[in-house]
mmCIF file of C-alpha atoms in Angstrom:
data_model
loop_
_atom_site.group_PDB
_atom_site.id
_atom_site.type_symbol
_atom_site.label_atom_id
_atom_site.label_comp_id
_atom_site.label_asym_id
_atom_site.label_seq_id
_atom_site.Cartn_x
_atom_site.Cartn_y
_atom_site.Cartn_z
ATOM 1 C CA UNK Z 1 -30.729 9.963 -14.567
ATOM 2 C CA UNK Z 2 -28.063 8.795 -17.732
ATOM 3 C CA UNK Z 3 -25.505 6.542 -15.696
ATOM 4 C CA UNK Z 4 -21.724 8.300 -18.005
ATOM 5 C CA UNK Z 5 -19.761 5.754 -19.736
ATOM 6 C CA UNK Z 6 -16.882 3.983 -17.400
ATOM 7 C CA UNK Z 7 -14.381 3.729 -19.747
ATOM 8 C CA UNK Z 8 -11.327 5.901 -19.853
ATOM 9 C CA UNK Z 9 -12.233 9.405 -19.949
ATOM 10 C CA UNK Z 10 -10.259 12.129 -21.804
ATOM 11 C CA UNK Z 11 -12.063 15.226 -20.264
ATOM 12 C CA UNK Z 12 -10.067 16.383 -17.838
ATOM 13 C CA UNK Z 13 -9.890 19.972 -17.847
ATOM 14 C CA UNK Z 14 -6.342 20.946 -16.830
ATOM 15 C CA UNK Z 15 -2.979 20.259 -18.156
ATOM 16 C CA UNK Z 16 -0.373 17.685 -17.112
ATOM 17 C CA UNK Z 17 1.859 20.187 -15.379
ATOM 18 C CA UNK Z 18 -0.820 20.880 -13.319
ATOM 19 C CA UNK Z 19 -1.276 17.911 -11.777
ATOM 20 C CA UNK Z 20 -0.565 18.179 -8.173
ATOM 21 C CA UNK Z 21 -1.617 14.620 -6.949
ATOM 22 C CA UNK Z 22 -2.574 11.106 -8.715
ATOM 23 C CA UNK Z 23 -5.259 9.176 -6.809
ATOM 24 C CA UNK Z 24 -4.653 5.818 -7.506
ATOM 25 C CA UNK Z 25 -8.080 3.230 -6.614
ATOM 26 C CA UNK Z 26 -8.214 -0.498 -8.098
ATOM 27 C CA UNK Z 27 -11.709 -1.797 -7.627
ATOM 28 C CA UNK Z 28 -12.895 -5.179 -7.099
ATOM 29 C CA UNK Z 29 -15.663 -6.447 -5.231
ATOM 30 C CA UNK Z 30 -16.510 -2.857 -3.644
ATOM 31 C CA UNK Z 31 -19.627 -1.922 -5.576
ATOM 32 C CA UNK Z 32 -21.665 -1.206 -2.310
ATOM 33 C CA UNK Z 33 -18.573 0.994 -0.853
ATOM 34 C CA UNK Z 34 -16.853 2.877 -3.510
ATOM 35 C CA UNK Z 35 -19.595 5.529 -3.430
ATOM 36 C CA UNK Z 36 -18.385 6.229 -0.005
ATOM 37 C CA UNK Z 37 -14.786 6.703 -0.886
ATOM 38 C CA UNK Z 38 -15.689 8.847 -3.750
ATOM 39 C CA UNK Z 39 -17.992 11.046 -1.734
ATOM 40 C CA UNK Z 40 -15.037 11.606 0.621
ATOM 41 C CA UNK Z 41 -12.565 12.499 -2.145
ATOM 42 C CA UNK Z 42 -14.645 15.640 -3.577
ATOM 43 C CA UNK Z 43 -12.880 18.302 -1.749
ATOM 44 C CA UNK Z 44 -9.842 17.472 -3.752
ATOM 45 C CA UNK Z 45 -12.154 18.573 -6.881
ATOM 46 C CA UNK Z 46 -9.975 21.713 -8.160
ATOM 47 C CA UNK Z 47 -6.957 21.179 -6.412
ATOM 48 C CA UNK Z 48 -4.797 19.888 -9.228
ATOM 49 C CA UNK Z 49 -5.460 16.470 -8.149
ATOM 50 C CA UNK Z 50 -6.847 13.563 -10.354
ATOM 51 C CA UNK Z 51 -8.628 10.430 -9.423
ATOM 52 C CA UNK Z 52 -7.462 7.506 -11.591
ATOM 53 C CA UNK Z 53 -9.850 3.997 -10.971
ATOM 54 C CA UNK Z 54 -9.353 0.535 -12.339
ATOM 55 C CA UNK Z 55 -12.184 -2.208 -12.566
ATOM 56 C CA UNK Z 56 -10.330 -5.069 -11.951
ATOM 57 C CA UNK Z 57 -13.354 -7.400 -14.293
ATOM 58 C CA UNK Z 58 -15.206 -6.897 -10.489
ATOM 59 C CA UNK Z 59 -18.209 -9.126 -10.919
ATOM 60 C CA UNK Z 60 -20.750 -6.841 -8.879
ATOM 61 C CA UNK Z 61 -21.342 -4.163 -11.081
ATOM 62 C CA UNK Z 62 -18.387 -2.045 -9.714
ATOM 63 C CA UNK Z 63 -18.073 0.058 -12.805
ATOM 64 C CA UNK Z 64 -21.988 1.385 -12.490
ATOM 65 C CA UNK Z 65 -21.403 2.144 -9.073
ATOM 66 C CA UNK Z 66 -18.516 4.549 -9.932
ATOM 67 C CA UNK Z 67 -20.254 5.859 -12.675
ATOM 68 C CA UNK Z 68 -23.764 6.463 -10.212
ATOM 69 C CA UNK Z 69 -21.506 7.938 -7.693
ATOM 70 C CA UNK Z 70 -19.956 10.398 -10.309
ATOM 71 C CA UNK Z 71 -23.357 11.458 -11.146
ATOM 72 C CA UNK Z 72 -24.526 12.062 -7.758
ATOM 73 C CA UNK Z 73 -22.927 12.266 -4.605
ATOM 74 C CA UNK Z 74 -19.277 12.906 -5.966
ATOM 75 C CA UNK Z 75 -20.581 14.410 -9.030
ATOM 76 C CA UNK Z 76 -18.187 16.975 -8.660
ATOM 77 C CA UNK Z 77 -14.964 14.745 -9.364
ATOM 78 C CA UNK Z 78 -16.187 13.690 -12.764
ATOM 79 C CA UNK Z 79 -14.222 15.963 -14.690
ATOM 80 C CA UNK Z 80 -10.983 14.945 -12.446
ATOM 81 C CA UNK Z 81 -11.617 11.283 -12.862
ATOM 82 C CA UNK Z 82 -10.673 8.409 -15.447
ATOM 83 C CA UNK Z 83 -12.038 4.984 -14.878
ATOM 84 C CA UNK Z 84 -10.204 1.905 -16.467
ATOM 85 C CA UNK Z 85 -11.345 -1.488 -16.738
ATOM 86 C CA UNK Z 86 -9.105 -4.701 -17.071
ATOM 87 C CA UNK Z 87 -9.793 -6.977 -19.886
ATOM 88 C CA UNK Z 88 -9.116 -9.736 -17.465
ATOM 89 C CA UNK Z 89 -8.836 -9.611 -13.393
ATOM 90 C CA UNK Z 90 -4.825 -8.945 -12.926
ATOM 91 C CA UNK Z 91 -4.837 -8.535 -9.098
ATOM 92 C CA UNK Z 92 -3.586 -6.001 -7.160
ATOM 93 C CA UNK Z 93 -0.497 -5.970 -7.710
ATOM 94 C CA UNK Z 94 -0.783 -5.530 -11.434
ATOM 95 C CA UNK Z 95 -3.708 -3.223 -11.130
ATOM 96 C CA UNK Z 96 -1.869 -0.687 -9.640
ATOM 97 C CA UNK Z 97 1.257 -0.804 -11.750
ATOM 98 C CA UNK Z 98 -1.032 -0.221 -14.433
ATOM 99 C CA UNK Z 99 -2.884 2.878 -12.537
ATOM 100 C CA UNK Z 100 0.780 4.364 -12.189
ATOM 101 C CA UNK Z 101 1.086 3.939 -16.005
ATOM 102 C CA UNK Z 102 -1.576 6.366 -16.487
ATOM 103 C CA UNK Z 103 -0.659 8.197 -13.541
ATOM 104 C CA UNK Z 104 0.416 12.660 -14.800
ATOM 105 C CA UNK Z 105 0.822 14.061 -10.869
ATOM 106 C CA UNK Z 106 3.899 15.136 -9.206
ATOM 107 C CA UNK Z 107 2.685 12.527 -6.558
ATOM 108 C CA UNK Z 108 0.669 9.855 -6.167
ATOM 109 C CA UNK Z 109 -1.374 8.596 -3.502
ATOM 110 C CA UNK Z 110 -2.461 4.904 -2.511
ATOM 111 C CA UNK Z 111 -6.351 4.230 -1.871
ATOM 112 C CA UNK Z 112 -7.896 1.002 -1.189
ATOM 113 C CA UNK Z 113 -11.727 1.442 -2.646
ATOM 114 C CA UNK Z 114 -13.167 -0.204 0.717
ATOM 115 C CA UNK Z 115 -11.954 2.558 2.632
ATOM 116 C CA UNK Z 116 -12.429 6.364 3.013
ATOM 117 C CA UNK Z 117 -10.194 9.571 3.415
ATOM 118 C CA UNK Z 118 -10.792 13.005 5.196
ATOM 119 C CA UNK Z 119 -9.256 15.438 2.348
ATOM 120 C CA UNK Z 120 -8.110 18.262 3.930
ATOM 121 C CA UNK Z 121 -5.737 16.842 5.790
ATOM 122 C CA UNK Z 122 -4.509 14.642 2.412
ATOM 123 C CA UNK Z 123 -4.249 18.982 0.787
ATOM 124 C CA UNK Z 124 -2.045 19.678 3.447
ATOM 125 C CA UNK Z 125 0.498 16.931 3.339
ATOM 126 C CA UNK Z 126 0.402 17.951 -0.417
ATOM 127 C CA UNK Z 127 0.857 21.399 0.283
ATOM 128 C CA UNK Z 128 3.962 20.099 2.945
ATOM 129 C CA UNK Z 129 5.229 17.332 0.122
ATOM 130 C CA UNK Z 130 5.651 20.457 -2.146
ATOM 131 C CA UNK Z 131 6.762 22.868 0.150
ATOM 132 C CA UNK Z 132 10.134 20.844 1.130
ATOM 133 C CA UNK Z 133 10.349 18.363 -2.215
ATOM 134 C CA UNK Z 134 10.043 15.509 -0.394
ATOM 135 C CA UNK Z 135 10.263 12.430 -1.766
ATOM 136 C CA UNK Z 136 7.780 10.967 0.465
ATOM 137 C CA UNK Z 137 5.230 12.500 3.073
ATOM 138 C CA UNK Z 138 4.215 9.644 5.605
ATOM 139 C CA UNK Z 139 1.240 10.711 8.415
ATOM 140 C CA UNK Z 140 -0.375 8.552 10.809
ATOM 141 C CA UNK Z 141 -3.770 6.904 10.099
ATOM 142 C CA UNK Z 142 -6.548 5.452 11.372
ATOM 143 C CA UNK Z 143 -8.233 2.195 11.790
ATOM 144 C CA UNK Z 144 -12.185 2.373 12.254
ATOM 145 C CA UNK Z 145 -15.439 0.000 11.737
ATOM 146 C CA UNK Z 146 -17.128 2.176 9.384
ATOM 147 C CA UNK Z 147 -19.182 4.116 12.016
ATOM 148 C CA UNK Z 148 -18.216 5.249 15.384
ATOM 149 C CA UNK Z 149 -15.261 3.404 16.520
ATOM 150 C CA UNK Z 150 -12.319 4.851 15.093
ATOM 151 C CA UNK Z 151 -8.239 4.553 16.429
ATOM 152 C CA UNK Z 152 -5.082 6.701 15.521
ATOM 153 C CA UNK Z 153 -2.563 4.499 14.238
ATOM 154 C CA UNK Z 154 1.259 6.030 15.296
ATOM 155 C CA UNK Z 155 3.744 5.697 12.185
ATOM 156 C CA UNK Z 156 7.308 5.776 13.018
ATOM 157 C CA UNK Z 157 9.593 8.402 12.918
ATOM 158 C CA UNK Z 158 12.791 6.925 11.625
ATOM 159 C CA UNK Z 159 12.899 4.565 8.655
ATOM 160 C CA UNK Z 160 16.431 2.753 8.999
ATOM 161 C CA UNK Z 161 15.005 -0.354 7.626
ATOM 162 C CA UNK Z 162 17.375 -2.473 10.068
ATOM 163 C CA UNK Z 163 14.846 -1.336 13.339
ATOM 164 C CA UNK Z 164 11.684 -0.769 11.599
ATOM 165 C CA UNK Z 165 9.403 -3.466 13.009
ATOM 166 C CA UNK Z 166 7.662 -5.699 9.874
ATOM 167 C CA UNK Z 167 4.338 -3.852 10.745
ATOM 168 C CA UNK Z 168 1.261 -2.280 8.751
ATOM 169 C CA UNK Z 169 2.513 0.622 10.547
ATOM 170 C CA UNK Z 170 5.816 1.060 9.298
ATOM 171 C CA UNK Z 171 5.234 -0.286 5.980
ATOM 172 C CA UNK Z 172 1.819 0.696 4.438
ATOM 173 C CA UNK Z 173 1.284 2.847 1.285
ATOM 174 C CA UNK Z 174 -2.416 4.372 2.466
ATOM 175 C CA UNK Z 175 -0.753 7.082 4.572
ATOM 176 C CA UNK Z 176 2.108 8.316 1.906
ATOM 177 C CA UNK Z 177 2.258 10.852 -0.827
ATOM 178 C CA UNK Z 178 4.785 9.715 -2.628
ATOM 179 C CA UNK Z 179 6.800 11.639 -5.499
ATOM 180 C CA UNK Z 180 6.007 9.843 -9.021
ATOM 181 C CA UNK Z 181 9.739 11.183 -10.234
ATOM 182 C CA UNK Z 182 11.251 8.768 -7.590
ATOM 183 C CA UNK Z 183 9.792 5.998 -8.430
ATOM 184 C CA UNK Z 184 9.751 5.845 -12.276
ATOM 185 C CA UNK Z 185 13.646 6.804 -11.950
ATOM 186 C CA UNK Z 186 14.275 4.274 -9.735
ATOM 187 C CA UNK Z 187 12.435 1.778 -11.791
ATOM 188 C CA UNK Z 188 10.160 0.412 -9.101
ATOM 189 C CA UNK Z 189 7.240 -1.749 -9.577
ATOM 190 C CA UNK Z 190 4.651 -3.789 -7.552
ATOM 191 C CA UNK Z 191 5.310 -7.341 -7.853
ATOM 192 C CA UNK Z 192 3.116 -8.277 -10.361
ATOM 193 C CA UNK Z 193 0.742 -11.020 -9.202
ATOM 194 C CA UNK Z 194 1.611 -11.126 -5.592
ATOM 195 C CA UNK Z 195 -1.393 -9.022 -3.341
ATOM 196 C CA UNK Z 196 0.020 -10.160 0.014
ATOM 197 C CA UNK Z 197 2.591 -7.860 1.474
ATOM 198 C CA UNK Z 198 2.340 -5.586 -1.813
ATOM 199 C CA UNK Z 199 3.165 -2.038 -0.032
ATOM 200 C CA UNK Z 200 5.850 -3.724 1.823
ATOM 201 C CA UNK Z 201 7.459 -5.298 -1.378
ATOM 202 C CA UNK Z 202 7.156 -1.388 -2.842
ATOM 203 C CA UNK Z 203 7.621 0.697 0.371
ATOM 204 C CA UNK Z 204 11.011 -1.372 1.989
ATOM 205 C CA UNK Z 205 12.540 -1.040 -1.427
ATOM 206 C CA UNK Z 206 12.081 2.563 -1.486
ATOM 207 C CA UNK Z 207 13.336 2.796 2.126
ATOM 208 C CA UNK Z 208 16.707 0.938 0.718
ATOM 209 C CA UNK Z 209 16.894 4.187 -1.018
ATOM 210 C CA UNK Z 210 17.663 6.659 1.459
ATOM 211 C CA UNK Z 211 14.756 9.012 0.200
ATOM 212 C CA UNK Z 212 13.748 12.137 1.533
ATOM 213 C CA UNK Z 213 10.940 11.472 4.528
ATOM 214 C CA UNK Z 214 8.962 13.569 5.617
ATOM 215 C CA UNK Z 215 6.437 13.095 8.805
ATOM 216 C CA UNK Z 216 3.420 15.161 9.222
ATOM 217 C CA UNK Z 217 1.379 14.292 12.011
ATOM 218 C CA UNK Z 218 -2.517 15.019 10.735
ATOM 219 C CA UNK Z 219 -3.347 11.870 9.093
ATOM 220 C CA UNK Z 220 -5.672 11.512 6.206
ATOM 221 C CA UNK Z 221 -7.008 7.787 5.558
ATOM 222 C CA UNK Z 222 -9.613 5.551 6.953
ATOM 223 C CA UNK Z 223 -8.281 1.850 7.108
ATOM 224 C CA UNK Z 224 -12.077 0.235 7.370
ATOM 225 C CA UNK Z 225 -11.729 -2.810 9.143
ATOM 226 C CA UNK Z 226 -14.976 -4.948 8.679
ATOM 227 C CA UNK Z 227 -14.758 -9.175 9.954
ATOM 228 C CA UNK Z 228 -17.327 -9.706 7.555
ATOM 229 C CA UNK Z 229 -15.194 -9.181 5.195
ATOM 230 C CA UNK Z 230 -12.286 -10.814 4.912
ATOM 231 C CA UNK Z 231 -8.612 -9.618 3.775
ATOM 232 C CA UNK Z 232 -6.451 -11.654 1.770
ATOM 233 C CA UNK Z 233 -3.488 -11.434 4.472
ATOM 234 C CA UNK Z 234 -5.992 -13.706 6.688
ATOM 235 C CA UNK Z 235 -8.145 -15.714 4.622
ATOM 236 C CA UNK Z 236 -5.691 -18.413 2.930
ATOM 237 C CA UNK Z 237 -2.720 -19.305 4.819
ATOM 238 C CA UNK Z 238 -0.745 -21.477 2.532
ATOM 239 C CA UNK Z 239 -1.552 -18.534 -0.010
ATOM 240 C CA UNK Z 240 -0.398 -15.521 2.262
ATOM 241 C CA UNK Z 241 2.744 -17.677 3.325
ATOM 242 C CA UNK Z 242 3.430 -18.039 -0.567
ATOM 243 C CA UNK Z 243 3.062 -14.589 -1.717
ATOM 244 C CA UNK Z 244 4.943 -13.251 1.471
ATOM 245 C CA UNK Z 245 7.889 -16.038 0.591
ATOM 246 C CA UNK Z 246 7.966 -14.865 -3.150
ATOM 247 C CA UNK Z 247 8.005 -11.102 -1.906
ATOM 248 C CA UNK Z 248 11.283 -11.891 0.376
ATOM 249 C CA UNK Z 249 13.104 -13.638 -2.387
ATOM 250 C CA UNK Z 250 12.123 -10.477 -5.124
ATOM 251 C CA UNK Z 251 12.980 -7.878 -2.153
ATOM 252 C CA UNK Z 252 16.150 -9.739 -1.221
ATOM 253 C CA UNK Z 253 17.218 -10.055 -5.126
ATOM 254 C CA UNK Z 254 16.562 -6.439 -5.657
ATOM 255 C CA UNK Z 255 19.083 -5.683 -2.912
ATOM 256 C CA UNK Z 256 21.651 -7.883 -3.834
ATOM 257 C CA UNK Z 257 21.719 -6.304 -7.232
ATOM 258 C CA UNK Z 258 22.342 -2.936 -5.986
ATOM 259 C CA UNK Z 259 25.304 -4.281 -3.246
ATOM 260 C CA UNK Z 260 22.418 -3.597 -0.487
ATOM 261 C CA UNK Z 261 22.085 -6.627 0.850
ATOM 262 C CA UNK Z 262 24.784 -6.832 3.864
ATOM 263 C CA UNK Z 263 23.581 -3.302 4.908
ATOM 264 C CA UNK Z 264 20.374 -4.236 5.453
ATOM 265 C CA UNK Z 265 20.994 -7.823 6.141
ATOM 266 C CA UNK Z 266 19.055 -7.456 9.450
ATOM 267 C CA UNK Z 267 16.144 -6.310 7.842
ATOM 268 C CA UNK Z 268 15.887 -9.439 5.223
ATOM 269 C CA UNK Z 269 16.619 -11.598 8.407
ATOM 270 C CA UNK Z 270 13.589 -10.044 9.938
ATOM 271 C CA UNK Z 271 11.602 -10.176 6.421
ATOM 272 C CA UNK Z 272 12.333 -14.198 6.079
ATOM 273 C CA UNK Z 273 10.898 -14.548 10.371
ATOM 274 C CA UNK Z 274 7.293 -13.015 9.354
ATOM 275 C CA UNK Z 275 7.191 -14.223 5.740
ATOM 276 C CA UNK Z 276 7.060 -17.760 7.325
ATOM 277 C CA UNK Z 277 4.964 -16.661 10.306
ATOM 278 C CA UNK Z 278 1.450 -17.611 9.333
ATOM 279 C CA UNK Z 279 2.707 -21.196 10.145
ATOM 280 C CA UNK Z 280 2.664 -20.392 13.791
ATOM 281 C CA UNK Z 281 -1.102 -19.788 13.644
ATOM 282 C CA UNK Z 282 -3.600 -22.240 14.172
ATOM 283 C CA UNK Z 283 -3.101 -25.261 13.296
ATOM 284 C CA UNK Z 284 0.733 -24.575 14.178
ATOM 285 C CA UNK Z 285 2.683 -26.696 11.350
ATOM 286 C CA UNK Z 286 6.135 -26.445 12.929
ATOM 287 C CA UNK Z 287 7.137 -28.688 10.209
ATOM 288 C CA UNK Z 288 6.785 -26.148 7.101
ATOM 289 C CA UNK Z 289 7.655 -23.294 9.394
ATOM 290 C CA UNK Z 290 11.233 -24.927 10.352
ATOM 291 C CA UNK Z 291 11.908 -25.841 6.504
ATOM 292 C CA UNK Z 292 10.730 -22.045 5.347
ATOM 293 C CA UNK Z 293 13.903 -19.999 5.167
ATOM 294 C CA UNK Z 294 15.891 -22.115 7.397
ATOM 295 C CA UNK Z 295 18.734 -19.796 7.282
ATOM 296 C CA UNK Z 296 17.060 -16.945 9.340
ATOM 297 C CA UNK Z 297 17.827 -17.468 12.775
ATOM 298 C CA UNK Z 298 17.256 -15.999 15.941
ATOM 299 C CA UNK Z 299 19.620 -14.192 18.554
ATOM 300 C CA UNK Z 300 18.747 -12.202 21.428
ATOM 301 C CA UNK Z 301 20.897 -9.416 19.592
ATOM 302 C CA UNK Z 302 19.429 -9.226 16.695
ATOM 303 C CA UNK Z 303 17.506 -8.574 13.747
ATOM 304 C CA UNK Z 304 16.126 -5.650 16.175
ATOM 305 C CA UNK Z 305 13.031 -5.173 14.023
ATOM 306 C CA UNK Z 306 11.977 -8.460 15.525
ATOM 307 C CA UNK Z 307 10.650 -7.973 19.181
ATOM 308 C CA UNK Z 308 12.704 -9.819 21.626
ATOM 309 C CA UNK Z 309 9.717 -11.772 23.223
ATOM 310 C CA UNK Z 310 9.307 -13.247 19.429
ATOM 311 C CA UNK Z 311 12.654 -14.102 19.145
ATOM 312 C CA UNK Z 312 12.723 -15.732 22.439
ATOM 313 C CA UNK Z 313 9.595 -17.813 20.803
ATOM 314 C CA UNK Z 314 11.446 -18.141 17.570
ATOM 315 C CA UNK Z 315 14.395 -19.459 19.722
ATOM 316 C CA UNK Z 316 12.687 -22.266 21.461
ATOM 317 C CA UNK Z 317 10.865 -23.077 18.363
ATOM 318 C CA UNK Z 318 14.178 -23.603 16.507
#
């Protein structure tokens, strides 16, 4: 079997205006999984969607594994799929800024290469997206092992920013289709470099924005949760409470900019409470939680994103 070049592929077969949907997948370290996710993406073959992937300099051999996937399994993709590789590792972050780059659909969609979607129910939130112009389509998903063990994860229903609780849940980018045309005109970017709390540095931004919301309620995406593998939310504290800070401070300066930030004041209260929240886990350093954002402090009243037993905590802790 001849493995096809992974470099960025020119042959796709259909026009620009055609693009329904751009599939955006960075890749690192997920040589022995992105066959799966690939496999589960061919029903989208022929449905004006495209599947744009990034090697992010993986050192496993990601970049064969895509291309033995294409020629096998998910074969049928090939001719709707460009692979990229970074001259050096960039990160998430930047990864994915650079995926949008390249990205020609009307929307785009957010896939982690460690996880898996069921694509019929990804065509129908397209065919909803484009039905009513939203500017986003949000669906619940689900969280699962890999095999058998698989939960529905409920997505809100409102997105005023002020009561949406700093959760995976209400701020993910795996379960949205999100119009391209909103976010190039409204300039926004990942953060480059920071991979901690990147959909909720792009996704509370775009809430700021009043955008059009729609909620579907078939969900399309596999979160794979594995403890053998580690995510970077978990595995270095002093990290995670850095990028989370930095994200705050970018989030908060983006608002202020646009006269946003005493409307949503609550929110970047709330923000500043779970940016500095890994401190609270074991070992508790009370010290470098009290001196991170010192200024956000804790009522009974509000912000109401944060739960009241936590702000009783944060209260006491104060």
């Amino acid at each position: 079997m001849q493995i096809p070049d992974c470099s960025i592929s020119e042959s796709v077969t259909y026009s620009d205006l055609s693009v329904r949907l751009s599939v955006l997948i960075p890749c690192y370290g997920t040589a022995s999984l992105v066959g799966r996710l690939l496999k589960s993406l061919v029903p989208l073959a022929g449905h004006g969607v495209e599947i744009l992937m990034a090697d992010d300099c993986s050192p496993d051999g990601v970049d064969k594994a895509i291309a033995r996937a294409l020629a096998t399994d998910a074969e049928a993709l090939a001719p709707y799929t460009r692979v990229l590789k970074n001259e050096r590792n960039l990160g998430l972050a930047s990864t994915r800024n650079r995926l949008f780059d390249e990205a020609r659909g009307r929307y785009i969609a957010v896939v982690d290469s460690d996880d898996y979607v069921d694509a019929m129910p990804m065509l129908a939130a397209l065919s909803e997206a484009e039905s009513c112009d939203a500017d986003i389509v949000a669906a619940p998903f689900f969280t699962t092992d890999g095999a058998e063990k698989v939960s529905r994860v409920a997505i809100p229903e409102d997105y005023d920013l002020n009561r949406l609780p700093v959760h995976v849940k209400s701020f993910s980018l795996c379960n949205k289709l999100i119009k391209r045309k909103f976010v190039a005109d409204n300039g926004l970017r990942w953060f480059d470099g920071l991979n901690r709390w990147e959909d909720l540095g792009m996704t509370s931004r775009m809430y700021a924005l009043a955008p059009d919301i729609k909620v579907v309620t078939d969900g399309w995406y596999r979160y794979v949760i594995d403890p053998a593998r580690p995510t970077l939310s978990t595995f270095a504290r002093e990290a995670t409470v850095a990028d989370r800070s930095a994200i705050t401070l970018r989030v908060q300066e983006w608002m202020a900019e646009r006269g946003l930030s005493e409307k949503y004041s609550e929110f970047l209260t709330a923000l500043k409470f779970y940016a500095k929240g890994g401190y609270l886990r074991m070992p508790v350093d009370i010290k470098a939680w009290r001196s991170t954002f010192p200024e956000a402090k804790a009522s009974l009243t509000s912000p109401a994103a944060v739960p009241l037993l936590y702000r009783l905590a944060f209260m006491m802790l104060g």
